[in-house]
Amino acid sequence: MKKGLFITFEGIDGCGKTTQIELLKNSLEKQGENVLLTREPGAKGLGEKLREILLNYEGDVSSNCESFLFLADRAQHIDTIIKPAIDKGVIVICDRHTDSTVAYQGYGRGLDLKQIHYLNNIATNGIKPDLTFILDIDVETSLERIGKARDRMESAGIDFFNRVRKGYIEISRQEPERAKLINGKDSIENIHSQIIKHISEF
Ligand code: TMP
């Protein structure tokens, strides 16, 4: 039986996840909680190698291949890091998870959403986040925040990011209980308070 809490953060690149994740971790630890901060792709070991390919490989990568690499990373991550931590009662905060594949490979690359849900379910063994915070910003702000040095995914272009953003908004419409859409252009303090409120309510 699941004991810990599984929280994920999502949003287009430059949405401010890293800042909010750090704030949340500190705040939960102050309350005496045991927190594990992790990320996809590339938590540790094999995942780091997959991240390197996914973000920096310079040759062609087909959309299917890209999806399977993200899913492979997720399967390893769930089995070796996330599930063991949740089973011990730890609060796991994960920077990106299944919704990234739905938004980026599904809405962004145009792959079949049903198949992505099916494959996500295999990769995670059916484990789902309890709460997901989607920080929403417009694509212009995203590209401005990323700057000129862009990795393979960040170089995908404005239209791609608009589709990804739409995907995230759609996810929050379909699963409002789990996936909370938050205005990523609000102040850091306001965003943090909203996140804390949602967690308390949960
Ligand atoms: P980040 O860790 O700096 O957020 O970068 C990871 C990049 O990989 C980001 O551009 C989103 C992308 N990504 C996908 O396209 N699909 C996925 O399933 C995941 C986890 C990430």
mmCIF file of C-alpha atoms and ligand atoms in Angstrom:
data_model
loop_
_atom_site.group_PDB
_atom_site.id
_atom_site.type_symbol
_atom_site.label_atom_id
_atom_site.label_comp_id
_atom_site.label_asym_id
_atom_site.label_seq_id
_atom_site.Cartn_x
_atom_site.Cartn_y
_atom_site.Cartn_z
ATOM 1 C CA MET A 1 0.000 0.000 0.000
ATOM 2 C CA LYS A 2 1.159 3.512 -0.810
ATOM 3 C CA LYS A 3 2.429 5.425 2.237
ATOM 4 C CA GLY A 4 4.245 8.597 1.152
ATOM 5 C CA LEU A 5 3.134 11.468 -1.012
ATOM 6 C CA PHE A 6 4.031 11.855 -4.672
ATOM 7 C CA ILE A 7 4.084 15.430 -5.992
ATOM 8 C CA THR A 8 5.134 16.417 -9.509
ATOM 9 C CA PHE A 9 5.929 19.782 -11.089
ATOM 10 C CA GLU A 10 5.277 20.493 -14.747
ATOM 11 C CA GLY A 11 5.254 23.314 -17.270
ATOM 12 C CA ILE A 12 7.035 24.553 -20.363
ATOM 13 C CA ASP A 13 10.741 25.315 -20.070
ATOM 14 C CA GLY A 14 11.528 28.405 -17.983
ATOM 15 C CA CYS A 15 8.221 28.260 -16.066
ATOM 16 C CA GLY A 16 9.920 28.553 -12.651
ATOM 17 C CA LYS A 17 9.632 24.941 -11.446
ATOM 18 C CA THR A 18 13.111 24.819 -9.968
ATOM 19 C CA THR A 19 12.538 27.810 -7.678
ATOM 20 C CA GLN A 20 9.175 26.488 -6.460
ATOM 21 C CA ILE A 21 10.492 22.966 -5.920
ATOM 22 C CA GLU A 22 13.303 24.286 -3.708
ATOM 23 C CA LEU A 23 10.883 26.475 -1.713
ATOM 24 C CA LEU A 24 8.482 23.572 -1.222
ATOM 25 C CA LYS A 25 11.245 21.201 -0.160
ATOM 26 C CA ASN A 26 12.513 23.697 2.454
ATOM 27 C CA SER A 27 9.031 24.377 3.725
ATOM 28 C CA LEU A 28 8.137 20.679 4.107
ATOM 29 C CA GLU A 29 11.476 19.898 5.760
ATOM 30 C CA LYS A 30 10.884 22.710 8.257
ATOM 31 C CA GLN A 31 7.688 20.870 9.204
ATOM 32 C CA GLY A 32 9.793 17.771 9.893
ATOM 33 C CA GLU A 33 8.880 15.868 6.718
ATOM 34 C CA ASN A 34 11.287 13.531 4.981
ATOM 35 C CA VAL A 35 11.525 14.821 1.404
ATOM 36 C CA LEU A 36 13.158 13.384 -1.705
ATOM 37 C CA LEU A 37 13.750 15.751 -4.586
ATOM 38 C CA THR A 38 14.205 14.073 -7.930
ATOM 39 C CA ARG A 39 13.704 14.734 -11.660
ATOM 40 C CA GLU A 40 12.970 13.314 -15.102
ATOM 41 C CA PRO A 41 14.783 12.725 -17.253
ATOM 42 C CA GLY A 42 17.984 11.868 -15.446
ATOM 43 C CA ALA A 43 17.649 11.317 -11.735
ATOM 44 C CA LYS A 44 20.727 9.152 -11.236
ATOM 45 C CA GLY A 45 22.976 6.567 -12.909
ATOM 46 C CA LEU A 46 21.436 5.213 -16.124
ATOM 47 C CA GLY A 47 18.931 8.089 -16.133
ATOM 48 C CA GLU A 48 21.789 10.592 -16.374
ATOM 49 C CA LYS A 49 23.058 8.861 -19.537
ATOM 50 C CA LEU A 50 19.552 8.918 -21.048
ATOM 51 C CA ARG A 51 19.215 12.626 -20.182
ATOM 52 C CA GLU A 52 22.481 13.360 -21.930
ATOM 53 C CA ILE A 53 21.203 11.681 -25.130
ATOM 54 C CA LEU A 54 17.731 13.224 -24.890
ATOM 55 C CA LEU A 55 18.917 16.785 -24.379
ATOM 56 C CA ASN A 56 22.241 16.879 -26.218
ATOM 57 C CA TYR A 57 22.333 14.287 -29.009
ATOM 58 C CA GLU A 58 22.977 16.236 -32.203
ATOM 59 C CA GLY A 59 21.736 13.783 -34.857
ATOM 60 C CA ASP A 60 18.153 12.999 -35.839
ATOM 61 C CA VAL A 61 15.934 11.488 -33.139
ATOM 62 C CA SER A 62 12.533 10.185 -34.254
ATOM 63 C CA SER A 63 9.546 11.193 -32.121
ATOM 64 C CA ASN A 64 8.859 7.562 -31.223
ATOM 65 C CA CYS A 65 12.457 6.979 -30.216
ATOM 66 C CA GLU A 66 12.384 10.167 -28.117
ATOM 67 C CA SER A 67 9.217 8.971 -26.353
ATOM 68 C CA PHE A 68 10.649 5.548 -25.592
ATOM 69 C CA LEU A 69 13.822 7.069 -24.151
ATOM 70 C CA PHE A 70 11.785 9.310 -21.806
ATOM 71 C CA LEU A 71 9.660 6.280 -20.905
ATOM 72 C CA ALA A 72 12.731 4.100 -20.313
ATOM 73 C CA ASP A 73 14.113 6.742 -17.977
ATOM 74 C CA ARG A 74 10.730 6.843 -16.188
ATOM 75 C CA ALA A 75 10.502 3.071 -15.773
ATOM 76 C CA GLN A 76 13.964 2.936 -14.176
ATOM 77 C CA HIS A 77 13.186 5.989 -12.038
ATOM 78 C CA ILE A 78 9.891 4.609 -10.712
ATOM 79 C CA ASP A 79 11.295 1.153 -9.945
ATOM 80 C CA THR A 80 14.608 2.140 -8.382
ATOM 81 C CA ILE A 81 13.952 5.544 -6.778
ATOM 82 C CA ILE A 82 10.337 6.769 -6.607
ATOM 83 C CA LYS A 83 8.471 3.640 -5.502
ATOM 84 C CA PRO A 84 11.013 2.618 -2.821
ATOM 85 C CA ALA A 85 10.855 6.159 -1.375
ATOM 86 C CA ILE A 86 7.037 6.336 -1.376
ATOM 87 C CA ASP A 87 6.922 2.896 0.271
ATOM 88 C CA LYS A 88 9.101 4.275 3.090
ATOM 89 C CA GLY A 89 6.690 7.170 3.667
ATOM 90 C CA VAL A 90 8.883 9.817 2.053
ATOM 91 C CA ILE A 91 7.364 12.838 0.267
ATOM 92 C CA VAL A 92 8.690 12.585 -3.288
ATOM 93 C CA ILE A 93 8.859 15.819 -5.294
ATOM 94 C CA CYS A 94 9.593 15.097 -8.933
ATOM 95 C CA ASP A 95 10.580 17.733 -11.499
ATOM 96 C CA ARG A 96 8.600 16.485 -14.553
ATOM 97 C CA HIS A 97 6.929 13.108 -14.956
ATOM 98 C CA THR A 98 4.160 11.502 -17.071
ATOM 99 C CA ASP A 99 2.444 14.791 -18.005
ATOM 100 C CA SER A 100 5.643 15.949 -19.732
ATOM 101 C CA THR A 101 5.368 13.036 -22.169
ATOM 102 C CA VAL A 102 1.680 13.786 -22.756
ATOM 103 C CA ALA A 103 2.373 17.504 -23.314
ATOM 104 C CA TYR A 104 5.703 17.347 -25.210
ATOM 105 C CA GLN A 105 5.495 14.100 -27.177
ATOM 106 C CA GLY A 106 1.678 13.957 -27.400
ATOM 107 C CA TYR A 107 0.571 17.547 -27.961
ATOM 108 C CA GLY A 108 3.992 18.879 -29.031
ATOM 109 C CA ARG A 109 5.198 16.152 -31.401
ATOM 110 C CA GLY A 110 1.681 15.003 -32.292
ATOM 111 C CA LEU A 111 1.932 11.370 -31.153
ATOM 112 C CA ASP A 112 -1.217 9.432 -30.326
ATOM 113 C CA LEU A 113 -2.408 10.443 -26.843
ATOM 114 C CA LYS A 114 -4.072 7.116 -26.074
ATOM 115 C CA GLN A 115 -0.859 5.269 -26.819
ATOM 116 C CA ILE A 116 1.133 7.671 -24.659
ATOM 117 C CA HIS A 117 -1.242 7.131 -21.720
ATOM 118 C CA TYR A 118 -0.949 3.387 -22.230
ATOM 119 C CA LEU A 119 2.861 3.478 -22.363
ATOM 120 C CA ASN A 120 3.063 5.861 -19.390
ATOM 121 C CA ASN A 121 1.017 3.388 -17.413
ATOM 122 C CA ILE A 122 3.421 0.572 -18.245
ATOM 123 C CA ALA A 123 6.458 2.709 -17.371
ATOM 124 C CA THR A 124 5.023 3.723 -13.995
ATOM 125 C CA ASN A 125 3.475 0.385 -13.073
ATOM 126 C CA GLY A 126 0.263 2.333 -12.517
ATOM 127 C CA ILE A 127 1.766 4.647 -9.873
ATOM 128 C CA LYS A 128 0.292 8.133 -10.269
ATOM 129 C CA PRO A 129 1.175 11.479 -8.708
ATOM 130 C CA ASP A 130 -1.132 12.556 -5.873
ATOM 131 C CA LEU A 131 -0.752 16.189 -6.863
ATOM 132 C CA THR A 132 0.734 17.950 -9.865
ATOM 133 C CA PHE A 133 1.520 21.639 -10.133
ATOM 134 C CA ILE A 134 1.576 22.979 -13.676
ATOM 135 C CA LEU A 135 3.204 26.404 -13.797
ATOM 136 C CA ASP A 136 1.738 28.174 -16.794
ATOM 137 C CA ILE A 137 3.623 30.906 -18.650
ATOM 138 C CA ASP A 138 3.312 32.188 -22.213
ATOM 139 C CA VAL A 139 5.793 30.950 -24.789
ATOM 140 C CA GLU A 140 7.409 34.376 -25.298
ATOM 141 C CA THR A 141 8.286 34.525 -21.591
ATOM 142 C CA SER A 142 9.546 30.957 -21.739
ATOM 143 C CA LEU A 143 11.917 31.642 -24.647
ATOM 144 C CA GLU A 144 13.103 34.867 -23.025
ATOM 145 C CA ARG A 145 13.879 33.044 -19.767
ATOM 146 C CA ILE A 146 15.669 30.156 -21.536
ATOM 147 C CA GLY A 147 17.962 32.594 -23.371
ATOM 148 C CA LYS A 148 20.169 31.775 -26.331
ATOM 149 C CA ALA A 149 21.888 28.606 -25.083
ATOM 150 C CA ARG A 150 19.214 25.980 -25.827
ATOM 151 C CA ASP A 151 19.308 22.199 -25.536
ATOM 152 C CA ARG A 152 17.745 19.829 -28.127
ATOM 153 C CA MET A 153 14.235 20.053 -26.640
ATOM 154 C CA GLU A 154 14.404 23.798 -26.012
ATOM 155 C CA SER A 155 15.299 24.339 -29.683
ATOM 156 C CA ALA A 156 11.991 22.906 -30.939
ATOM 157 C CA GLY A 157 10.457 26.314 -31.786
ATOM 158 C CA ILE A 158 7.530 28.584 -30.910
ATOM 159 C CA ASP A 159 4.747 26.514 -32.519
ATOM 160 C CA PHE A 160 5.935 23.403 -30.720
ATOM 161 C CA PHE A 161 5.909 25.187 -27.348
ATOM 162 C CA ASN A 162 2.461 26.642 -27.994
ATOM 163 C CA ARG A 163 1.152 23.119 -28.555
ATOM 164 C CA VAL A 164 2.912 21.874 -25.406
ATOM 165 C CA ARG A 165 1.415 24.712 -23.374
ATOM 166 C CA LYS A 166 -2.065 23.913 -24.746
ATOM 167 C CA GLY A 167 -1.472 20.288 -23.778
ATOM 168 C CA TYR A 168 -0.758 21.237 -20.176
ATOM 169 C CA ILE A 169 -3.872 23.409 -20.007
ATOM 170 C CA GLU A 170 -5.899 20.485 -21.374
ATOM 171 C CA ILE A 171 -4.422 18.090 -18.786
ATOM 172 C CA SER A 172 -5.473 20.450 -15.977
ATOM 173 C CA ARG A 173 -8.993 20.639 -17.472
ATOM 174 C CA GLN A 174 -9.279 16.880 -17.662
ATOM 175 C CA GLU A 175 -7.890 16.157 -14.190
ATOM 176 C CA PRO A 176 -8.584 19.248 -12.067
ATOM 177 C CA GLU A 177 -8.369 17.334 -8.776
ATOM 178 C CA ARG A 178 -4.793 16.238 -9.409
ATOM 179 C CA ALA A 179 -3.339 18.727 -11.892
ATOM 180 C CA LYS A 180 -3.428 22.297 -10.564
ATOM 181 C CA LEU A 181 -2.767 24.999 -13.144
ATOM 182 C CA ILE A 182 -0.987 27.951 -11.561
ATOM 183 C CA ASN A 183 -0.101 31.274 -13.186
ATOM 184 C CA GLY A 184 3.697 31.051 -13.454
ATOM 185 C CA LYS A 185 3.953 34.819 -13.865
ATOM 186 C CA ASP A 186 2.518 35.484 -10.416
ATOM 187 C CA SER A 187 5.061 36.417 -7.714
ATOM 188 C CA ILE A 188 7.293 33.667 -6.320
ATOM 189 C CA GLU A 189 5.665 34.091 -2.879
ATOM 190 C CA ASN A 190 2.095 33.898 -4.208
ATOM 191 C CA ILE A 191 2.826 30.785 -6.230
ATOM 192 C CA HIS A 192 4.436 29.153 -3.201
ATOM 193 C CA SER A 193 1.419 29.965 -0.982
ATOM 194 C CA GLN A 194 -0.971 28.495 -3.547
ATOM 195 C CA ILE A 195 1.080 25.297 -3.662
ATOM 196 C CA ILE A 196 1.135 25.022 0.143
ATOM 197 C CA LYS A 197 -2.641 25.604 0.241
ATOM 198 C CA HIS A 198 -3.297 22.821 -2.275
ATOM 199 C CA ILE A 199 -1.075 20.410 -0.345
ATOM 200 C CA SER A 200 -2.797 21.250 2.971
ATOM 201 C CA GLU A 201 -6.206 20.709 1.359
ATOM 202 C CA PHE A 202 -5.049 17.395 -0.071
HETATM 203 P P1 TMP B 1 14.389 20.003 -17.736
HETATM 204 O O1 TMP B 1 14.728 18.844 -16.878
HETATM 205 O O2 TMP B 1 15.433 21.039 -17.743
HETATM 206 O O3 TMP B 1 13.030 20.520 -17.464
HETATM 207 O O4 TMP B 1 14.431 19.478 -19.270
HETATM 208 C C1 TMP B 1 13.872 18.336 -19.690
HETATM 209 C C2 TMP B 1 13.377 18.550 -21.106
HETATM 210 O O5 TMP B 1 12.822 17.315 -21.577
HETATM 211 C C3 TMP B 1 12.279 19.585 -21.230
HETATM 212 O O6 TMP B 1 12.469 20.311 -22.437
HETATM 213 C C4 TMP B 1 11.021 18.760 -21.345
HETATM 214 C C5 TMP B 1 11.502 17.497 -22.000
HETATM 215 N N1 TMP B 1 10.710 16.303 -21.660
HETATM 216 C C6 TMP B 1 9.917 15.709 -22.649
HETATM 217 O O7 TMP B 1 9.873 16.186 -23.776
HETATM 218 N N2 TMP B 1 9.217 14.588 -22.329
HETATM 219 C C7 TMP B 1 9.278 13.995 -21.083
HETATM 220 O O8 TMP B 1 8.617 12.974 -20.842
HETATM 221 C C8 TMP B 1 10.109 14.623 -20.077
HETATM 222 C C9 TMP B 1 10.190 14.014 -18.709
HETATM 223 C C10 TMP B 1 10.797 15.767 -20.414
#
